[in-house]
XYZ file of C-alpha atoms in Angstrom:
529
model
C -39.306 7.103 9.945
C -37.043 5.367 7.407
C -37.959 1.757 6.681
C -34.548 0.672 5.221
C -31.114 1.829 4.084
C -29.216 2.722 0.672
C -25.293 2.737 0.666
C -23.784 4.366 -2.244
C -19.990 3.035 -2.482
C -17.340 4.387 -4.927
C -14.132 2.483 -5.662
C -11.719 5.046 -6.565
C -8.595 2.994 -7.946
C -5.848 3.635 -10.524
C -2.765 1.347 -11.138
C 0.647 2.947 -10.067
C 1.836 4.712 -12.973
C 4.855 6.988 -12.188
C 7.674 7.549 -14.472
C 10.348 10.093 -13.157
C 12.847 8.371 -15.679
C 10.986 10.140 -18.720
C 9.608 13.567 -19.403
C 6.286 12.202 -20.714
C 4.399 8.845 -20.301
C 0.757 9.224 -21.948
C -0.355 6.551 -19.179
C 0.417 9.181 -16.507
C -2.292 11.084 -17.679
C -4.912 8.475 -16.548
C -4.226 10.078 -13.102
C -4.503 13.684 -14.582
C -7.853 12.908 -16.292
C -9.373 11.345 -12.942
C -8.315 14.342 -10.839
C -10.121 16.772 -13.499
C -13.026 14.979 -14.192
C -13.806 12.697 -11.373
C -12.091 13.571 -7.951
C -12.020 17.232 -7.992
C -15.789 17.308 -8.932
C -16.445 14.690 -6.286
C -14.951 17.031 -3.770
C -16.857 20.022 -5.071
C -20.085 18.111 -4.683
C -19.128 17.082 -1.002
C -18.245 20.865 -0.329
C -21.732 21.932 -1.683
C -23.575 19.276 0.215
C -21.739 20.088 3.336
C -22.212 23.998 3.028
C -25.912 23.578 2.538
C -26.400 21.517 5.754
C -27.001 18.148 3.779
C -25.735 15.371 6.184
C -24.631 13.121 3.301
C -23.245 9.615 3.863
C -21.252 7.952 1.144
C -18.399 5.180 1.190
C -15.615 5.442 -1.068
C -12.408 3.321 -1.156
C -9.235 4.920 -2.013
C -6.659 2.111 -3.003
C -3.205 2.414 -2.051
C -1.488 2.959 -5.622
C -4.206 6.008 -6.032
C -3.467 7.573 -2.514
C 0.341 7.201 -3.130
C 0.051 8.975 -6.581
C -2.166 11.599 -5.257
C 0.379 12.403 -2.428
C 3.556 12.343 -4.812
C 5.360 15.613 -5.500
C 6.424 14.610 -8.925
C 2.779 13.753 -10.218
C 1.603 16.793 -8.246
C 3.965 19.064 -10.049
C 3.114 17.171 -13.427
C -0.638 17.511 -12.965
C -0.108 21.328 -12.366
C 1.422 21.858 -15.696
C -1.093 19.570 -17.301
C -3.988 21.713 -15.676
C -2.302 24.744 -17.049
C -2.080 23.147 -20.694
C -5.763 22.595 -20.366
C -6.429 26.274 -19.295
C -4.446 27.628 -22.048
C -6.056 25.349 -24.682
C -9.454 26.346 -23.670
C -8.722 30.174 -23.714
C -7.582 29.697 -27.112
C -10.634 27.789 -28.037
C -12.985 30.488 -26.844
C -10.901 33.032 -28.639
C -10.805 30.771 -31.862
C -14.458 30.357 -31.599
C -15.621 34.242 -30.959
C -18.313 33.792 -33.805
C -19.464 30.324 -33.244
C -21.709 31.044 -30.457
C -22.295 27.287 -29.184
C -18.978 26.224 -29.342
C -17.728 29.474 -27.519
C -20.607 28.709 -25.077
C -19.165 25.373 -24.436
C -15.583 26.763 -24.303
C -16.859 29.026 -21.586
C -18.488 26.258 -19.821
C -15.111 24.200 -19.554
C -13.066 27.491 -18.704
C -15.314 27.834 -15.586
C -14.899 24.368 -14.893
C -11.059 24.367 -15.170
C -10.907 27.500 -13.084
C -13.042 25.977 -10.204
C -10.525 22.770 -10.458
C -7.630 25.239 -10.059
C -9.186 26.844 -7.025
C -9.865 23.531 -5.277
C -6.538 21.955 -6.156
C -4.609 25.117 -4.878
C -6.743 25.646 -1.791
C -5.455 21.993 -0.827
C -2.075 22.606 -2.122
C -2.430 19.860 -4.294
C -3.164 17.089 -1.463
C -6.407 15.745 -2.557
C -6.226 12.907 0.010
C -6.238 15.266 3.068
C -9.127 17.026 1.302
C -11.217 13.637 0.992
C -9.986 12.907 4.650
C -11.466 16.005 6.065
C -14.919 14.612 4.860
C -14.173 11.438 6.752
C -13.475 13.384 9.767
C -16.624 15.199 9.502
C -18.613 11.644 9.278
C -19.820 12.080 6.065
C -17.316 10.106 3.925
C -16.258 6.697 4.897
C -12.852 5.801 3.296
C -12.239 2.206 2.867
C -9.185 0.061 1.579
C -8.333 -2.484 -0.813
C -5.505 -4.924 -1.671
C -1.927 -3.364 -1.588
C -1.755 -3.140 -5.448
C -5.119 -4.312 -6.351
C -3.772 -7.793 -6.769
C -6.614 -10.589 -7.976
C -6.392 -12.500 -4.640
C -8.082 -15.730 -5.974
C -5.390 -16.375 -8.358
C -2.509 -16.023 -5.783
C -4.384 -18.268 -3.025
C -1.762 -21.016 -3.462
C 0.711 -18.598 -1.733
C -0.954 -17.551 1.452
C 1.601 -15.093 2.233
C 1.155 -13.120 -1.197
C -2.368 -12.516 -0.027
C -1.455 -11.781 3.363
C 0.872 -9.343 1.995
C -1.795 -7.634 -0.244
C -4.040 -7.083 2.888
C -1.495 -6.292 5.476
C 0.570 -3.944 3.409
C -2.727 -2.075 2.452
C -4.061 -1.730 6.032
C -0.547 -0.334 7.294
C -0.626 2.098 4.310
C -4.312 3.184 5.303
C -3.540 3.821 9.101
C -0.263 5.877 7.977
C -2.682 7.866 5.528
C -5.523 8.400 7.609
C -4.375 8.047 11.363
C -6.798 4.940 11.986
C -7.175 1.227 10.823
C -9.475 0.755 8.044
C -12.760 -0.838 8.952
C -13.705 -2.055 5.545
C -12.391 -3.419 2.235
C -13.354 -3.307 -1.378
C -11.760 -6.579 -2.530
C -10.063 -6.177 -5.746
C -12.547 -6.704 -8.354
C -14.724 -7.944 -5.606
C -12.895 -11.273 -5.943
C -13.594 -13.748 -3.137
C -12.641 -17.225 -2.359
C -13.323 -19.517 0.393
C -11.050 -18.943 3.491
C -10.207 -15.236 2.666
C -12.311 -14.232 5.333
C -10.016 -15.688 7.996
C -7.010 -13.364 6.717
C -9.564 -10.493 6.690
C -10.372 -10.968 10.282
C -6.568 -11.375 11.310
C -5.704 -8.201 9.707
C -8.527 -6.418 11.660
C -11.025 -5.650 8.869
C -14.812 -5.947 9.797
C -16.385 -6.112 6.462
C -15.852 -6.394 2.785
C -17.758 -6.100 -0.707
C -18.645 -9.034 -2.884
C -20.743 -9.400 -6.072
C -24.448 -10.433 -5.778
C -23.944 -14.007 -6.454
C -21.208 -14.408 -3.831
C -24.089 -13.710 -1.441
C -26.738 -15.594 -3.331
C -25.030 -18.817 -3.508
C -23.747 -18.690 0.107
C -24.092 -21.572 2.367
C -26.524 -21.817 3.828
C -28.652 -19.661 1.470
C -29.173 -16.435 3.164
C -32.669 -15.475 4.014
C -32.450 -11.896 2.874
C -30.534 -12.321 -0.060
C -28.228 -9.314 -0.891
C -30.605 -7.238 0.946
C -28.573 -7.650 4.560
C -24.892 -8.613 4.932
C -23.918 -12.030 6.090
C -21.426 -12.754 8.766
C -18.626 -15.208 8.033
C -17.707 -17.567 10.602
C -14.628 -15.338 11.512
C -17.343 -12.586 12.286
C -16.164 -10.321 9.245
C -19.391 -9.249 7.519
C -19.920 -9.627 3.680
C -22.163 -7.052 1.756
C -23.368 -8.047 -1.713
C -24.122 -5.773 -4.752
C -27.501 -5.085 -5.285
C -28.239 -5.965 -9.285
C -31.191 -3.733 -9.711
C -29.495 -0.348 -8.822
C -26.436 -1.380 -10.373
C -28.452 -2.060 -13.774
C -29.614 1.556 -13.622
C -26.346 2.910 -13.915
C -23.832 0.267 -15.449
C -26.153 -1.291 -18.053
C -25.141 -0.258 -21.633
C -28.455 -0.803 -22.552
C -30.940 0.658 -20.062
C -28.276 2.732 -17.761
C -28.536 6.371 -17.260
C -25.130 7.245 -19.008
C -26.582 6.200 -22.391
C -29.041 9.195 -22.416
C -28.926 11.187 -25.727
C -28.540 14.499 -23.875
C -25.430 13.500 -22.046
C -21.781 14.124 -23.424
C -20.292 11.971 -25.742
C -17.058 10.531 -24.422
C -15.335 9.394 -27.721
C -15.725 12.634 -29.654
C -12.544 14.547 -28.330
C -10.977 17.997 -29.561
C -7.680 16.203 -29.555
C -8.871 14.196 -32.551
C -11.068 16.521 -34.291
C -9.108 19.784 -34.408
C -6.919 21.014 -37.344
C -3.715 19.220 -36.684
C -1.115 22.252 -36.804
C -3.479 24.095 -34.439
C -3.774 21.367 -31.778
C -0.341 20.205 -32.091
C 1.009 22.002 -29.027
C -1.399 20.315 -26.912
C -1.037 16.600 -27.929
C 1.838 14.324 -27.367
C 5.204 15.521 -27.588
C 5.752 12.691 -30.600
C 3.048 14.490 -32.493
C 0.333 11.833 -31.820
C -2.928 12.839 -31.184
C -4.774 12.193 -27.677
C -7.922 13.151 -25.775
C -7.704 16.567 -24.245
C -11.074 15.984 -22.434
C -12.483 18.997 -24.300
C -15.530 17.480 -25.942
C -18.312 19.513 -27.564
C -20.854 16.778 -28.788
C -23.704 14.830 -26.949
C -24.714 11.053 -27.489
C -27.542 12.249 -29.590
C -29.040 8.984 -30.341
C -28.105 5.197 -30.792
C -26.721 3.953 -33.745
C -25.323 7.250 -34.892
C -21.712 7.398 -36.060
C -19.422 9.872 -34.594
C -19.808 12.275 -37.488
C -23.439 12.817 -36.772
C -23.263 13.810 -33.507
C -25.077 17.066 -32.272
C -23.781 19.686 -30.053
C -23.844 19.206 -26.225
C -25.564 21.519 -23.856
C -24.474 21.184 -20.406
C -27.958 23.036 -19.191
C -30.014 20.077 -20.541
C -27.758 17.552 -19.464
C -27.652 18.814 -15.998
C -31.754 18.653 -16.119
C -31.554 15.211 -17.436
C -29.025 14.186 -14.645
C -31.737 15.763 -12.003
C -34.452 13.580 -13.772
C -32.303 10.384 -13.325
C -31.535 11.279 -9.788
C -35.367 11.381 -9.317
C -35.782 8.310 -11.022
C -33.211 6.326 -8.811
C -34.638 7.605 -5.749
C -38.156 6.584 -6.659
C -37.021 3.311 -7.591
C -35.085 2.938 -4.361
C -38.342 3.903 -2.231
C -40.447 1.331 -4.076
C -37.528 -1.201 -3.686
C -37.310 -0.377 -0.108
C -41.041 -0.495 0.437
C -41.399 -3.925 -1.342
C -38.220 -5.670 0.638
C -39.292 -4.362 3.932
C -42.875 -5.671 3.447
C -41.259 -9.170 2.467
C -38.237 -9.374 5.044
C -40.087 -7.441 7.911
C -36.938 -5.653 8.939
C -35.039 -2.771 7.322
C -33.248 -3.894 4.009
C -30.053 -2.323 2.897
C -29.259 -1.620 -0.639
C -25.777 -1.472 -1.774
C -25.016 0.004 -4.810
C -21.197 0.045 -5.819
C -19.633 1.657 -8.669
C -16.126 2.523 -10.062
C -15.556 6.163 -8.798
C -14.052 6.880 -12.351
C -17.657 6.207 -13.995
C -18.647 9.449 -12.443
C -17.372 12.371 -14.286
C -14.710 10.682 -16.388
C -16.726 8.046 -18.410
C -20.124 9.620 -17.320
C -19.192 13.446 -17.405
C -22.749 14.174 -15.432
C -22.249 11.570 -12.837
C -21.120 13.998 -10.180
C -24.152 16.132 -10.891
C -26.026 12.912 -10.394
C -24.764 12.181 -6.963
C -25.381 15.717 -6.047
C -29.013 15.959 -6.811
C -29.368 12.194 -5.541
C -28.117 13.339 -2.037
C -30.151 16.453 -2.314
C -33.292 14.776 -3.186
C -32.848 11.814 -0.723
C -32.387 14.508 2.056
C -35.292 16.687 1.169
C -37.846 14.522 -1.094
C -38.360 11.201 0.848
C -38.325 9.472 4.172
C -38.507 5.892 2.939
C -34.791 5.080 3.043
C -31.495 6.496 4.956
C -28.375 6.869 3.029
C -25.922 5.344 5.500
C -22.079 3.921 5.821
C -21.732 0.163 5.738
C -19.939 0.578 9.197
C -23.010 2.501 10.651
C -25.509 -0.107 9.256
C -23.439 -2.906 11.042
C -23.537 -0.994 14.197
C -27.285 -0.302 13.809
C -27.988 -3.952 12.739
C -25.680 -6.123 14.618
C -27.525 -9.386 14.140
C -27.044 -11.030 10.833
C -27.176 -14.529 9.437
C -24.048 -16.569 9.393
C -22.929 -17.996 6.145
C -20.231 -18.985 3.835
C -19.941 -16.895 0.904
C -19.634 -18.226 -2.629
C -16.466 -17.922 -4.765
C -16.998 -14.862 -7.395
C -15.965 -11.766 -8.880
C -17.714 -8.749 -10.622
C -15.930 -9.550 -13.656
C -17.299 -11.370 -16.841
C -19.268 -14.271 -16.231
C -18.710 -13.574 -12.274
C -15.901 -15.603 -11.715
C -11.995 -15.335 -12.725
C -11.789 -15.919 -16.237
C -11.510 -12.068 -17.054
C -8.084 -12.181 -15.488
C -7.136 -15.845 -16.557
C -7.537 -16.488 -20.176
C -5.797 -16.766 -23.442
C -4.389 -13.144 -23.523
C -2.883 -12.872 -20.019
C -2.326 -16.619 -18.891
C 1.428 -16.237 -19.579
C 1.930 -13.823 -16.812
C 1.103 -16.338 -13.759
C 3.967 -18.672 -13.982
C 6.030 -15.463 -13.633
C 4.117 -14.349 -10.605
C 3.635 -17.551 -8.917
C 7.826 -17.909 -9.260
C 8.278 -14.374 -7.905
C 5.914 -15.028 -4.959
C 7.956 -18.344 -4.047
C 11.248 -16.422 -4.306
C 9.843 -13.730 -2.073
C 8.708 -16.081 0.599
C 12.280 -17.774 0.381
C 14.177 -14.501 0.969
C 11.709 -13.230 3.377
C 13.305 -15.397 6.251
C 16.798 -13.725 5.654
C 18.143 -11.317 8.273
C 19.854 -8.490 6.372
C 23.436 -8.130 7.195
C 23.299 -4.014 6.365
C 21.147 -1.469 5.259
C 22.019 -2.107 1.696
C 20.585 -5.779 1.674
C 17.607 -4.444 3.941
C 16.782 -1.958 1.132
C 17.252 -4.621 -1.530
C 14.731 -6.865 0.265
C 12.175 -4.246 0.783
C 12.484 -3.381 -2.751
C 12.086 -6.878 -3.957
C 8.307 -6.699 -1.921
C 7.550 -3.734 -3.961
C 8.297 -5.085 -7.144
C 6.413 -8.144 -6.788
C 3.295 -6.118 -5.443
C 3.600 -4.026 -8.480
C 3.796 -7.121 -10.702
C 0.354 -8.358 -9.316
C -1.629 -5.561 -9.944
C -4.818 -6.926 -11.570
C -4.976 -3.982 -13.842
C -2.252 -5.576 -16.106
C -4.041 -8.669 -16.681
C -7.546 -6.633 -17.066
C -5.851 -4.425 -19.647
C -4.379 -7.485 -21.898
C -7.923 -8.777 -21.910
C -9.864 -5.643 -22.847
C -6.881 -5.169 -25.719
C -6.310 -1.232 -25.004
C -2.774 -0.066 -24.024
C -1.685 -4.008 -24.209
C 2.223 -3.173 -24.720
C 2.211 -0.843 -21.494
C 0.553 -3.564 -19.290
C 2.810 -6.338 -20.831
C 5.956 -4.050 -20.383
C 5.114 -3.069 -16.842
C 4.612 -6.825 -15.897
C 7.663 -7.965 -17.390
C 9.749 -4.881 -15.760
C 8.641 -5.426 -12.194
C 9.579 -9.350 -12.593
C 12.751 -8.720 -14.173
C 13.768 -6.285 -11.143
C 12.500 -8.598 -8.801
C 14.743 -11.440 -10.312
C 17.802 -9.159 -10.302
C 16.914 -8.154 -6.812
C 16.690 -11.779 -5.772
C 19.867 -12.918 -7.523
C 21.905 -10.169 -5.885
C 20.576 -10.779 -2.519
C 21.204 -14.439 -2.816
C 25.025 -14.109 -3.967
C 25.358 -11.190 -1.587
C 26.435 -8.673 -4.203
C 24.003 -5.634 -4.484
C 24.445 -3.212 -7.377
C 23.714 0.116 -4.992
C 23.432 2.297 -8.048
C 20.876 0.204 -9.729
C 19.030 -0.239 -6.703
C 18.945 3.753 -6.098
C 17.357 4.225 -9.437
C 14.731 1.649 -9.194
C 13.734 2.803 -5.656
C 13.206 6.001 -6.980
C 11.049 4.801 -9.840
C 9.008 2.351 -7.782
C 8.745 4.370 -4.561
C 5.388 2.951 -3.318
C 5.045 1.893 0.299
C 8.222 3.706 1.661
C 7.599 2.132 5.091
C 6.997 -1.746 3.657
C 8.745 -4.559 5.460
C 9.686 -7.410 3.630
C 8.956 -9.771 6.474
C 5.426 -9.528 5.769
C 6.062 -12.292 3.630
C 7.405 -14.793 6.044
C 5.540 -18.137 6.287
C 2.128 -17.781 8.266
């Protein structure tokens, strides 16, 4: 008999990046890389577990922008071409390294992976959302939602309608996609402010995820810390992130992904190969980029990229198995310790960005595979669970008020509001005010109806927390700035055209084609609450 629960929760999110107006935009490859390195490998793990009779339980958010991109015919077509180019490059690499045994071995490893990716992609006809839905329907995967465009909710709380729109649009989009309302939500950036739970309850959600200190500093202090959810006064449950299990994976100092045997992320063929050779496989303007083909391992701390040894997937897989065993062992001891103190089954909630597994940590999907297999066969101390299942099994919890928090740097809001990105908020606040103002208009014709709905889309897209995050990290900043400005400018033109009753139908059609997220949105969601 198990005496506790472990909930593995993955946050699958990418900002909405889709550029039909251009033949090539580098940032679209964020999606293609994630499909190849994270989403298809996870499906492969799930399929293997299911085939072998392992009744695994895992929770995963799939945000509306990600779902929209995965189901978009244009992006599906472009991904197919992207994968074909990878297949072409790796065949060329195998031929090119016929007399370099280790590189040829790695090339054949990648060729096999790309071939398996192609098989899964074509078997599902490019519709990976339906592929994941099948595991939800079988009871193995619990898919939860997020904010409509991953907007940072505490920084828009002065406009409750804007927060409401992020929640309602997300829930409606989820139901359109999965045929049922969502039970839970991964709050964007795990960012919570007091009072948000009322809207979560009103939109029909039953639980949300929050960083550990949002629970630990709740009022009154929760008796069981982060090892049991708390109920808010609205009845919506809050689950807190477990620090110990998070650190084992996330920590740059002691986390598993830093092991010497694992693949080195920052040494890529796109930057290493001779220029004329790699030129057909990099950016059309001739700039180098990552290809996803990497031949070296981390090797050791403090080494420069030029000192890295060659990678070996065999030993990396062995290390992933060791780490899965260690993670399981630590969760067993943690569960036993907590059960002894609490006198009831604890739940250890371990949330991570999904893209960590495969994209950043190449061996991450192997780790997940081994963890579920070992947890199924090699221990009986804890039970892997979905958060909704846990609430059904343990319906009595303490009632508390969570503390304002996020899972960002220093645990509050400064990563999304600082000297690099503060300039965006006056514009976002003004657009929110204007959207609330025009939400009371009754459209005179279909053209005005379309313009009002497109204005709502532009505001949601401008509010994505990804743009402020990128400005703070200092990578791809011009793109994040351009996206923020373009959505605000499009909104302002729509607002002005609506106000004067003269809508540019040709321009509107172009914008609808580019920013086509949420085809069934209703601008009235912004009406005063």
